[in-house]
PDB file of C-alpha atoms in Angstrom:
ATOM      1  CA  PHE A   1      81.576  11.864 -67.422  1.00 49.00           C
ATOM      2  CA  ILE A   2      81.840  13.042 -63.790  1.00 51.00           C
ATOM      3  CA  TYR A   3      85.451  14.143 -64.320  1.00 47.00           C
ATOM      4  CA  CYS A   4      84.396  16.167 -67.348  1.00 49.00           C
ATOM      5  CA  LEU A   5      81.662  17.882 -65.338  1.00 53.00           C
ATOM      6  CA  LEU A   6      84.186  18.730 -62.621  1.00 50.00           C
ATOM      7  CA  THR A   7      86.521  20.059 -65.287  1.00 49.00           C
ATOM      8  CA  TYR A   8      83.734  22.284 -66.572  1.00 47.00           C
ATOM      9  CA  VAL A   9      83.066  23.666 -63.082  1.00 51.00           C
ATOM     10  CA  PHE A  10      86.737  24.372 -62.343  1.00 49.00           C
ATOM     11  CA  TYR A  11      87.460  25.993 -65.684  1.00 47.00           C
ATOM     12  CA  VAL A  12      84.295  28.059 -66.030  1.00 47.00           C
ATOM     13  CA  PHE A  13      84.028  29.321 -62.463  1.00 48.00           C
ATOM     14  CA  CYS A  14      87.705  29.379 -61.450  1.00 47.00           C
ATOM     15  CA  ILE A  15      89.398  30.537 -64.657  1.00 45.00           C
ATOM     16  CA  ASP A  16      87.237  32.020 -67.426  1.00 45.00           C
ATOM     17  CA  HIS A  17      84.282  31.289 -69.676  1.00 46.00           C
ATOM     18  CA  THR A  18      86.319  30.727 -72.833  1.00 46.00           C
ATOM     19  CA  CYS A  19      86.998  27.126 -71.767  1.00 47.00           C
ATOM     20  CA  LEU A  20      83.284  26.348 -72.124  1.00 46.00           C
ATOM     21  CA  LEU A  21      83.728  25.971 -75.886  1.00 47.00           C
ATOM     22  CA  PHE A  22      86.534  23.456 -75.345  1.00 46.00           C
ATOM     23  CA  ILE A  23      84.425  21.396 -72.938  1.00 46.00           C
ATOM     24  CA  LEU A  24      81.463  21.336 -75.336  1.00 46.00           C
ATOM     25  CA  LEU A  25      83.680  20.256 -78.210  1.00 46.00           C
ATOM     26  CA  PHE A  26      85.178  17.601 -75.967  1.00 46.00           C
ATOM     27  CA  PHE A  27      81.739  16.170 -75.223  1.00 46.00           C
ATOM     28  CA  PHE A  28      80.332  16.258 -78.745  1.00 44.00           C
ATOM     29  CA  PHE A  29      83.458  15.068 -80.548  1.00 44.00           C
ATOM     30  CA  PHE A  30      84.743  12.343 -78.235  1.00 44.00           C
ATOM     31  CA  PHE A  31      81.572  11.078 -76.620  1.00 44.00           C
ATOM     32  CA  LYS A  32      79.282  10.335 -79.511  1.00 44.00           C
ATOM     33  CA  GLN A  33      77.107   7.372 -78.624  1.00 40.00           C
ATOM     34  CA  LYS A  34      78.633   4.982 -81.141  1.00 43.00           C
ATOM     35  CA  THR A  35      82.199   6.038 -80.361  1.00 44.00           C
ATOM     36  CA  ALA A  36      81.712   5.703 -76.604  1.00 43.00           C
ATOM     37  CA  TYR A  37      80.063   2.292 -77.038  1.00 41.00           C
ATOM     38  CA  GLU A  38      82.842   0.933 -79.216  1.00 46.00           C
ATOM     39  CA  MET A  39      85.520   2.279 -76.853  1.00 46.00           C
ATOM     40  CA  LEU A  40      83.756   0.701 -73.882  1.00 47.00           C
ATOM     41  CA  ARG A  41      83.779  -2.650 -75.624  1.00 50.00           C
ATOM     42  CA  SER A  42      87.520  -2.382 -76.227  1.00 49.00           C
ATOM     43  CA  LEU A  43      88.304  -1.417 -72.585  1.00 54.00           C
ATOM     44  CA  VAL A  44      89.603   1.984 -73.667  1.00 57.00           C
ATOM     45  CA  GLY A  45      86.935   3.619 -71.501  1.00 56.00           C
ATOM     46  CA  SER A  46      88.273   1.773 -68.456  1.00 64.00           C
ATOM     47  CA  GLU A  47      91.810   2.837 -69.332  1.00 67.00           C
ATOM     48  CA  MET A  48      90.678   6.454 -69.540  1.00 66.00           C
ATOM     49  CA  CYS A  49      89.296   6.319 -65.995  1.00 72.00           C
ATOM     50  CA  ILE A  50      92.588   4.861 -64.766  1.00 79.00           C
ATOM     51  CA  ARG A  51      94.549   7.564 -66.550  1.00 77.00           C
ATOM     52  CA  ASP A  52      92.242  10.248 -65.091  1.00 77.00           C
ATOM     53  CA  ARG A  53      93.019   9.114 -61.558  1.00 82.00           C
ATOM     54  CA  TYR A  54      96.698   8.597 -62.235  1.00 86.00           C
ATOM     55  CA  GLY A  55      97.024  12.004 -63.904  1.00 86.00           C
ATOM     56  CA  CYS A  56      95.239  13.584 -60.961  1.00 85.00           C
ATOM     57  CA  ALA A  57      97.714  11.958 -58.542  1.00 89.00           C
ATOM     58  CA  MET A  58     100.702  12.875 -60.730  1.00 91.00           C
ATOM     59  CA  THR A  59      99.740  16.516 -60.232  1.00 89.00           C
ATOM     60  CA  LEU A  60     101.131  16.122 -56.723  1.00 90.00           C
ATOM     61  CA  CYS A  61     104.582  15.333 -58.105  1.00 90.00           C
ATOM     62  CA  GLU A  62     104.528  17.859 -60.919  1.00 86.00           C
ATOM     63  CA  HIS A  63     102.838  20.837 -59.200  1.00 87.00           C
ATOM     64  CA  ILE A  64     102.377  20.497 -55.436  1.00 88.00           C
ATOM     65  CA  MET A  65     105.916  19.201 -54.847  1.00 92.00           C
ATOM     66  CA  PHE A  66     107.426  22.246 -56.574  1.00 92.00           C
ATOM     67  CA  LEU A  67     105.039  24.502 -54.671  1.00 88.00           C
ATOM     68  CA  GLN A  68     106.245  22.898 -51.444  1.00 88.00           C
ATOM     69  CA  LEU A  69     109.888  23.343 -52.434  1.00 90.00           C
ATOM     70  CA  ASP A  70     109.290  27.024 -53.097  1.00 89.00           C
ATOM     71  CA  ARG A  71     107.117  27.918 -50.102  1.00 87.00           C
ATOM     72  CA  GLN A  72     108.298  25.564 -47.381  1.00 86.00           C
ATOM     73  CA  PHE A  73     111.963  25.035 -48.197  1.00 90.00           C
ATOM     74  CA  ARG A  74     112.626  28.340 -49.998  1.00 90.00           C
ATOM     75  CA  VAL A  75     114.905  26.680 -52.547  1.00 91.00           C
ATOM     76  CA  SER A  76     116.317  28.539 -55.542  1.00 92.00           C
ATOM     77  CA  LYS A  77     115.018  28.291 -59.094  1.00 91.00           C
ATOM     78  CA  VAL A  78     118.249  26.561 -60.043  1.00 94.00           C
ATOM     79  CA  PHE A  79     117.516  23.837 -57.473  1.00 94.00           C
ATOM     80  CA  VAL A  80     114.066  23.351 -58.983  1.00 92.00           C
ATOM     81  CA  GLY A  81     115.651  23.129 -62.434  1.00 93.00           C
ATOM     82  CA  TYR A  82     117.998  20.372 -61.284  1.00 95.00           C
ATOM     83  CA  VAL A  83     115.079  18.451 -59.819  1.00 94.00           C
ATOM     84  CA  THR A  84     113.306  18.657 -63.179  1.00 94.00           C
ATOM     85  CA  ILE A  85     116.428  17.467 -65.018  1.00 95.00           C
ATOM     86  CA  VAL A  86     116.710  14.415 -62.766  1.00 95.00           C
ATOM     87  CA  GLY A  87     113.107  13.455 -63.439  1.00 93.00           C
ATOM     88  CA  THR A  88     113.457  13.901 -67.201  1.00 93.00           C
ATOM     89  CA  ALA A  89     116.723  11.947 -67.325  1.00 96.00           C
ATOM     90  CA  THR A  90     115.101   8.920 -65.668  1.00 96.00           C
ATOM     91  CA  GLU A  91     112.439   8.794 -68.379  1.00 95.00           C
ATOM     92  CA  LEU A  92     114.869   8.280 -71.267  1.00 95.00           C
ATOM     93  CA  PRO A  93     116.100   4.712 -70.532  1.00 96.00           C
ATOM     94  CA  VAL A  94     112.559   3.553 -69.733  1.00 96.00           C
ATOM     95  CA  PHE A  95     111.212   4.882 -73.024  1.00 96.00           C
ATOM     96  CA  TRP A  96     114.216   3.409 -74.876  1.00 96.00           C
ATOM     97  CA  PHE A  97     113.586  -0.118 -73.571  1.00 96.00           C
ATOM     98  CA  SER A  98     109.806   0.190 -73.285  1.00 95.00           C
ATOM     99  CA  GLN A  99     108.975  -2.200 -76.121  1.00 94.00           C
ATOM    100  CA  ARG A 100     111.257  -4.904 -74.735  1.00 95.00           C
ATOM    101  CA  LEU A 101     109.768  -4.462 -71.279  1.00 95.00           C
ATOM    102  CA  ILE A 102     106.227  -4.770 -72.643  1.00 94.00           C
ATOM    103  CA  GLN A 103     107.099  -7.913 -74.590  1.00 93.00           C
ATOM    104  CA  ARG A 104     108.745  -9.540 -71.576  1.00 94.00           C
ATOM    105  CA  PHE A 105     106.471  -8.547 -68.694  1.00 94.00           C
ATOM    106  CA  GLY A 106     103.199  -7.540 -70.352  1.00 92.00           C
ATOM    107  CA  HIS A 107     101.115  -4.394 -69.969  1.00 91.00           C
ATOM    108  CA  GLN A 108      99.359  -5.244 -66.734  1.00 90.00           C
ATOM    109  CA  ARG A 109     102.502  -6.070 -64.746  1.00 92.00           C
ATOM    110  CA  LEU A 110     104.171  -2.853 -65.884  1.00 93.00           C
ATOM    111  CA  LEU A 111     101.112  -0.814 -64.928  1.00 92.00           C
ATOM    112  CA  LEU A 112     100.911  -2.433 -61.509  1.00 92.00           C
ATOM    113  CA  PHE A 113     104.635  -1.831 -60.958  1.00 94.00           C
ATOM    114  CA  SER A 114     104.343   1.830 -61.958  1.00 93.00           C
ATOM    115  CA  HIS A 115     101.411   2.237 -59.552  1.00 92.00           C
ATOM    116  CA  ALA A 116     103.452   0.664 -56.745  1.00 92.00           C
ATOM    117  CA  MET A 117     106.360   3.015 -57.474  1.00 93.00           C
ATOM    118  CA  MET A 118     103.955   5.958 -57.485  1.00 92.00           C
ATOM    119  CA  ILE A 119     102.646   4.998 -54.045  1.00 92.00           C
ATOM    120  CA  LEU A 120     106.226   4.710 -52.766  1.00 93.00           C
ATOM    121  CA  ARG A 121     107.083   8.090 -54.263  1.00 92.00           C
ATOM    122  CA  LEU A 122     104.121   9.825 -52.635  1.00 92.00           C
ATOM    123  CA  LEU A 123     104.838   8.215 -49.271  1.00 91.00           C
ATOM    124  CA  LEU A 124     108.450   9.392 -49.414  1.00 91.00           C
ATOM    125  CA  LEU A 125     107.333  12.895 -50.365  1.00 90.00           C
ATOM    126  CA  SER A 126     104.922  12.937 -47.430  1.00 89.00           C
ATOM    127  CA  GLN A 127     107.902  12.439 -45.082  1.00 88.00           C
ATOM    128  CA  LEU A 128     109.915  15.271 -46.593  1.00 86.00           C
ATOM    129  CA  GLY A 129     110.834  17.618 -43.752  1.00 83.00           C
ATOM    130  CA  ASP A 130     112.860  20.743 -43.128  1.00 82.00           C
ATOM    131  CA  GLY A 131     116.559  20.244 -43.711  1.00 83.00           C
ATOM    132  CA  TYR A 132     116.003  17.187 -45.913  1.00 85.00           C
ATOM    133  CA  GLN A 133     114.992  18.925 -49.123  1.00 86.00           C
ATOM    134  CA  HIS A 134     117.997  17.475 -50.966  1.00 90.00           C
ATOM    135  CA  THR A 135     116.505  13.993 -50.636  1.00 92.00           C
ATOM    136  CA  VAL A 136     113.967  15.078 -53.247  1.00 93.00           C
ATOM    137  CA  PHE A 137     116.596  14.233 -55.884  1.00 94.00           C
ATOM    138  CA  PHE A 138     116.503  10.556 -54.887  1.00 94.00           C
ATOM    139  CA  ILE A 139     112.707  10.599 -54.771  1.00 94.00           C
ATOM    140  CA  GLN A 140     112.586  12.244 -58.198  1.00 94.00           C
ATOM    141  CA  ALA A 141     114.669   9.357 -59.564  1.00 94.00           C
ATOM    142  CA  LEU A 142     111.476   7.267 -59.369  1.00 95.00           C
ATOM    143  CA  HIS A 143     109.853   9.454 -62.012  1.00 95.00           C
ATOM    144  CA  GLY A 144     110.921   7.183 -64.863  1.00 94.00           C
ATOM    145  CA  PHE A 145     109.117   4.216 -63.300  1.00 95.00           C
ATOM    146  CA  CYS A 146     106.098   6.301 -62.312  1.00 94.00           C
ATOM    147  CA  PHE A 147     105.534   8.177 -65.565  1.00 94.00           C
ATOM    148  CA  ALA A 148     107.478   6.692 -68.486  1.00 95.00           C
ATOM    149  CA  LEU A 149     106.642   3.072 -67.632  1.00 95.00           C
ATOM    150  CA  PHE A 150     102.986   3.892 -67.065  1.00 94.00           C
ATOM    151  CA  TRP A 151     102.753   5.968 -70.232  1.00 94.00           C
ATOM    152  CA  SER A 152     104.447   3.393 -72.479  1.00 94.00           C
ATOM    153  CA  ALA A 153     102.256   0.531 -71.273  1.00 92.00           C
ATOM    154  CA  MET A 154      99.025   2.537 -71.498  1.00 89.00           C
ATOM    155  CA  VAL A 155      99.693   3.966 -74.954  1.00 91.00           C
ATOM    156  CA  ASP A 156     100.643   0.560 -76.380  1.00 92.00           C
ATOM    157  CA  ALA A 157      97.652  -1.165 -74.771  1.00 87.00           C
ATOM    158  CA  THR A 158      95.287   1.544 -75.995  1.00 84.00           C
ATOM    159  CA  PHE A 159      96.600   1.233 -79.546  1.00 87.00           C
ATOM    160  CA  LYS A 160      96.142  -2.540 -79.542  1.00 86.00           C
ATOM    161  CA  LEU A 161      92.706  -2.506 -77.926  1.00 81.00           C
ATOM    162  CA  ALA A 162      91.038   0.321 -79.831  1.00 80.00           C
ATOM    163  CA  PRO A 163      89.064  -0.430 -83.016  1.00 78.00           C
ATOM    164  CA  VAL A 164      90.966   0.295 -86.223  1.00 81.00           C
ATOM    165  CA  HIS A 165      88.949   3.404 -87.111  1.00 78.00           C
ATOM    166  CA  LEU A 166      89.245   4.787 -83.553  1.00 76.00           C
ATOM    167  CA  LYS A 167      92.948   4.293 -82.835  1.00 81.00           C
ATOM    168  CA  GLY A 168      93.820   7.947 -83.363  1.00 81.00           C
ATOM    169  CA  THR A 169      90.746   9.158 -81.487  1.00 77.00           C
ATOM    170  CA  SER A 170      91.468   6.879 -78.535  1.00 77.00           C
ATOM    171  CA  GLN A 171      95.030   8.182 -78.225  1.00 83.00           C
ATOM    172  CA  SER A 172      93.803  11.784 -78.313  1.00 81.00           C
ATOM    173  CA  LEU A 173      91.099  11.023 -75.766  1.00 76.00           C
ATOM    174  CA  LEU A 174      93.477   9.326 -73.350  1.00 77.00           C
ATOM    175  CA  SER A 175      96.048  12.090 -73.675  1.00 84.00           C
ATOM    176  CA  THR A 176      93.311  14.602 -72.870  1.00 79.00           C
ATOM    177  CA  ALA A 177      92.230  12.516 -69.876  1.00 76.00           C
ATOM    178  CA  TYR A 178      95.768  12.487 -68.470  1.00 83.00           C
ATOM    179  CA  TYR A 179      97.051  15.956 -69.326  1.00 84.00           C
ATOM    180  CA  VAL A 180      93.807  17.976 -69.117  1.00 80.00           C
ATOM    181  CA  VAL A 181      91.101  16.287 -67.054  1.00 78.00           C
ATOM    182  CA  GLY A 182      93.412  14.823 -64.398  1.00 80.00           C
ATOM    183  CA  PRO A 183      95.303  18.072 -63.665  1.00 83.00           C
ATOM    184  CA  ALA A 184      92.079  20.108 -63.951  1.00 80.00           C
ATOM    185  CA  VAL A 185      90.737  18.168 -60.979  1.00 80.00           C
ATOM    186  CA  GLY A 186      94.043  17.583 -59.186  1.00 84.00           C
ATOM    187  CA  SER A 187      95.599  21.041 -59.263  1.00 83.00           C
ATOM    188  CA  PRO A 188      92.712  22.950 -57.616  1.00 84.00           C
ATOM    189  CA  GLY A 189      91.836  20.033 -55.316  1.00 85.00           C
ATOM    190  CA  TRP A 190      95.309  19.277 -53.979  1.00 87.00           C
ATOM    191  CA  GLY A 191      96.157  22.986 -53.914  1.00 86.00           C
ATOM    192  CA  ALA A 192      93.091  23.755 -51.792  1.00 85.00           C
ATOM    193  CA  LEU A 193      93.933  20.890 -49.427  1.00 85.00           C
ATOM    194  CA  TYR A 194      97.531  22.111 -49.131  1.00 86.00           C
ATOM    195  CA  GLN A 195      96.403  25.661 -48.415  1.00 85.00           C
ATOM    196  CA  TRP A 196      93.747  24.548 -45.932  1.00 87.00           C
ATOM    197  CA  THR A 197      95.994  22.235 -43.889  1.00 85.00           C
ATOM    198  CA  GLY A 198      99.211  24.202 -44.359  1.00 79.00           C
ATOM    199  CA  ARG A 199     101.092  20.961 -45.010  1.00 81.00           C
ATOM    200  CA  ALA A 200     101.639  18.890 -48.145  1.00 85.00           C
ATOM    201  CA  ALA A 201     101.483  15.512 -46.363  1.00 86.00           C
ATOM    202  CA  PRO A 202      97.640  15.231 -46.375  1.00 84.00           C
ATOM    203  CA  ALA A 203      97.614  15.800 -50.134  1.00 86.00           C
ATOM    204  CA  TYR A 204     100.267  13.120 -50.634  1.00 90.00           C
ATOM    205  CA  PHE A 205      98.284  10.632 -48.569  1.00 88.00           C
ATOM    206  CA  GLY A 206      95.209  11.520 -50.607  1.00 85.00           C
ATOM    207  CA  GLY A 207      97.215  10.706 -53.728  1.00 88.00           C
ATOM    208  CA  VAL A 208      98.211   7.351 -52.239  1.00 89.00           C
ATOM    209  CA  MET A 209      94.549   6.426 -51.761  1.00 84.00           C
ATOM    210  CA  LEU A 210      93.717   7.583 -55.293  1.00 83.00           C
ATOM    211  CA  VAL A 211      96.554   5.572 -56.866  1.00 89.00           C
ATOM    212  CA  GLY A 212      95.575   2.582 -54.731  1.00 85.00           C
ATOM    213  CA  ALA A 213      92.052   2.741 -56.137  1.00 80.00           C
ATOM    214  CA  SER A 214      93.472   2.965 -59.643  1.00 83.00           C
ATOM    215  CA  MET A 215      95.730  -0.012 -58.911  1.00 83.00           C
ATOM    216  CA  VAL A 216      92.694  -2.102 -57.980  1.00 81.00           C
ATOM    217  CA  GLY A 217      91.116  -1.124 -61.306  1.00 77.00           C
ATOM    218  CA  VAL A 218      94.223  -2.223 -63.218  1.00 81.00           C
ATOM    219  CA  SER A 219      94.302  -5.591 -61.454  1.00 79.00           C
ATOM    220  CA  HIS A 220      90.762  -6.348 -62.667  1.00 76.00           C
ATOM    221  CA  LEU A 221      91.273  -5.351 -66.313  1.00 74.00           C
ATOM    222  CA  ARG A 222      93.157  -8.458 -67.521  1.00 74.00           C
ATOM    223  CA  LEU A 223      94.673  -6.333 -70.261  1.00 73.00           C
ATOM    224  CA  ASP A 224      97.085  -8.852 -71.734  1.00 78.00           C
ATOM    225  CA  HIS A 225      94.432 -11.580 -71.867  1.00 75.00           C
ATOM    226  CA  VAL A 226      92.037  -9.295 -73.757  1.00 74.00           C
ATOM    227  CA  ILE A 227      94.813  -8.146 -76.114  1.00 77.00           C
ATOM    228  CA  ARG A 228      95.715 -11.757 -76.944  1.00 78.00           C
ATOM    229  CA  GLU A 229      92.077 -12.635 -77.603  1.00 76.00           C
ATOM    230  CA  GLN A 230      91.642  -9.588 -79.824  1.00 70.00           C
ATOM    231  CA  SER A 231      94.868 -10.384 -81.683  1.00 68.00           C
ATOM    232  CA  ASP A 232      93.728 -13.976 -82.287  1.00 63.00           C
ATOM    233  CA  GLY A 233      90.436 -12.645 -83.638  1.00 57.00           C
ATOM    234  CA  HIS A 234      92.272 -10.385 -86.100  1.00 51.00           C
ATOM    235  CA  ASP A 235      94.408 -13.329 -87.214  1.00 45.00           C
ATOM    236  CA  ASP A 236      91.293 -15.433 -87.868  1.00 45.00           C
ATOM    237  CA  ASP A 237      89.777 -12.614 -89.914  1.00 42.00           C
ATOM    238  CA  GLU A 238      92.948 -12.371 -92.009  1.00 38.00           C
ATOM    239  CA  ILE A 239      92.938 -16.125 -92.607  1.00 34.00           C
ATOM    240  CA  ARG A 240      89.312 -16.012 -93.788  1.00 40.00           C
ATOM    241  CA  LEU A 241      90.127 -13.149 -96.137  1.00 33.00           C
ATOM    242  CA  VAL A 242      93.058 -15.083 -97.615  1.00 36.00           C
ATOM    243  CA  ASN A 243      90.898 -18.160 -98.127  1.00 40.00           C
ATOM    244  CA  VAL A 244      88.255 -16.091 -99.880  1.00 38.00           C
TER     245      VAL A 244
END
């Protein structure tokens, strides 16, 4: 709720008033009392908060890092394109083997690992100095673990936890939380911090604290335990239906 209010403030006062309609639709469509209650029971609400924070921190890697490359290191557009290619290429194998990874390690371990890799990535970016801009390629190689692993585990967990009649809504809501709400808070916030301090390192350390807080939230969710309990409940319901 707080993130949505911040999104309203940023969009209405920093961009234009046309986004007000989107925010109102977001509230009335996604946060009906019954829908919000049922999502809270299925832990999807907790996942959305985690994805908000993670999406806000990811803004550092997807926006502030490229701003730093352009302003501080004065790299060419071709260099930026190669950095993007490296990050995209690392996503493909993770997505390809995502189902096997989930079956072997579980959702919570994958989420914790992706958070740890994100913290490592931000710490490495905070040490990026003049003359070492080419090391960003090696740092960008962590993108597959930071994004693709996180995304695969969250989407699969959300699908399994959400009620049957809210599975599509929950996916839309969580995508909005990551791609809209997170960047809406992160882009102006980290950008203002970068402009105020003149260095990107404070923003990266802020991201580390944000991801650390999200990591604590993941460790208390017990996702796989809840998914197993919910799956056993569905199996019992199917057995009763067969007996009837």
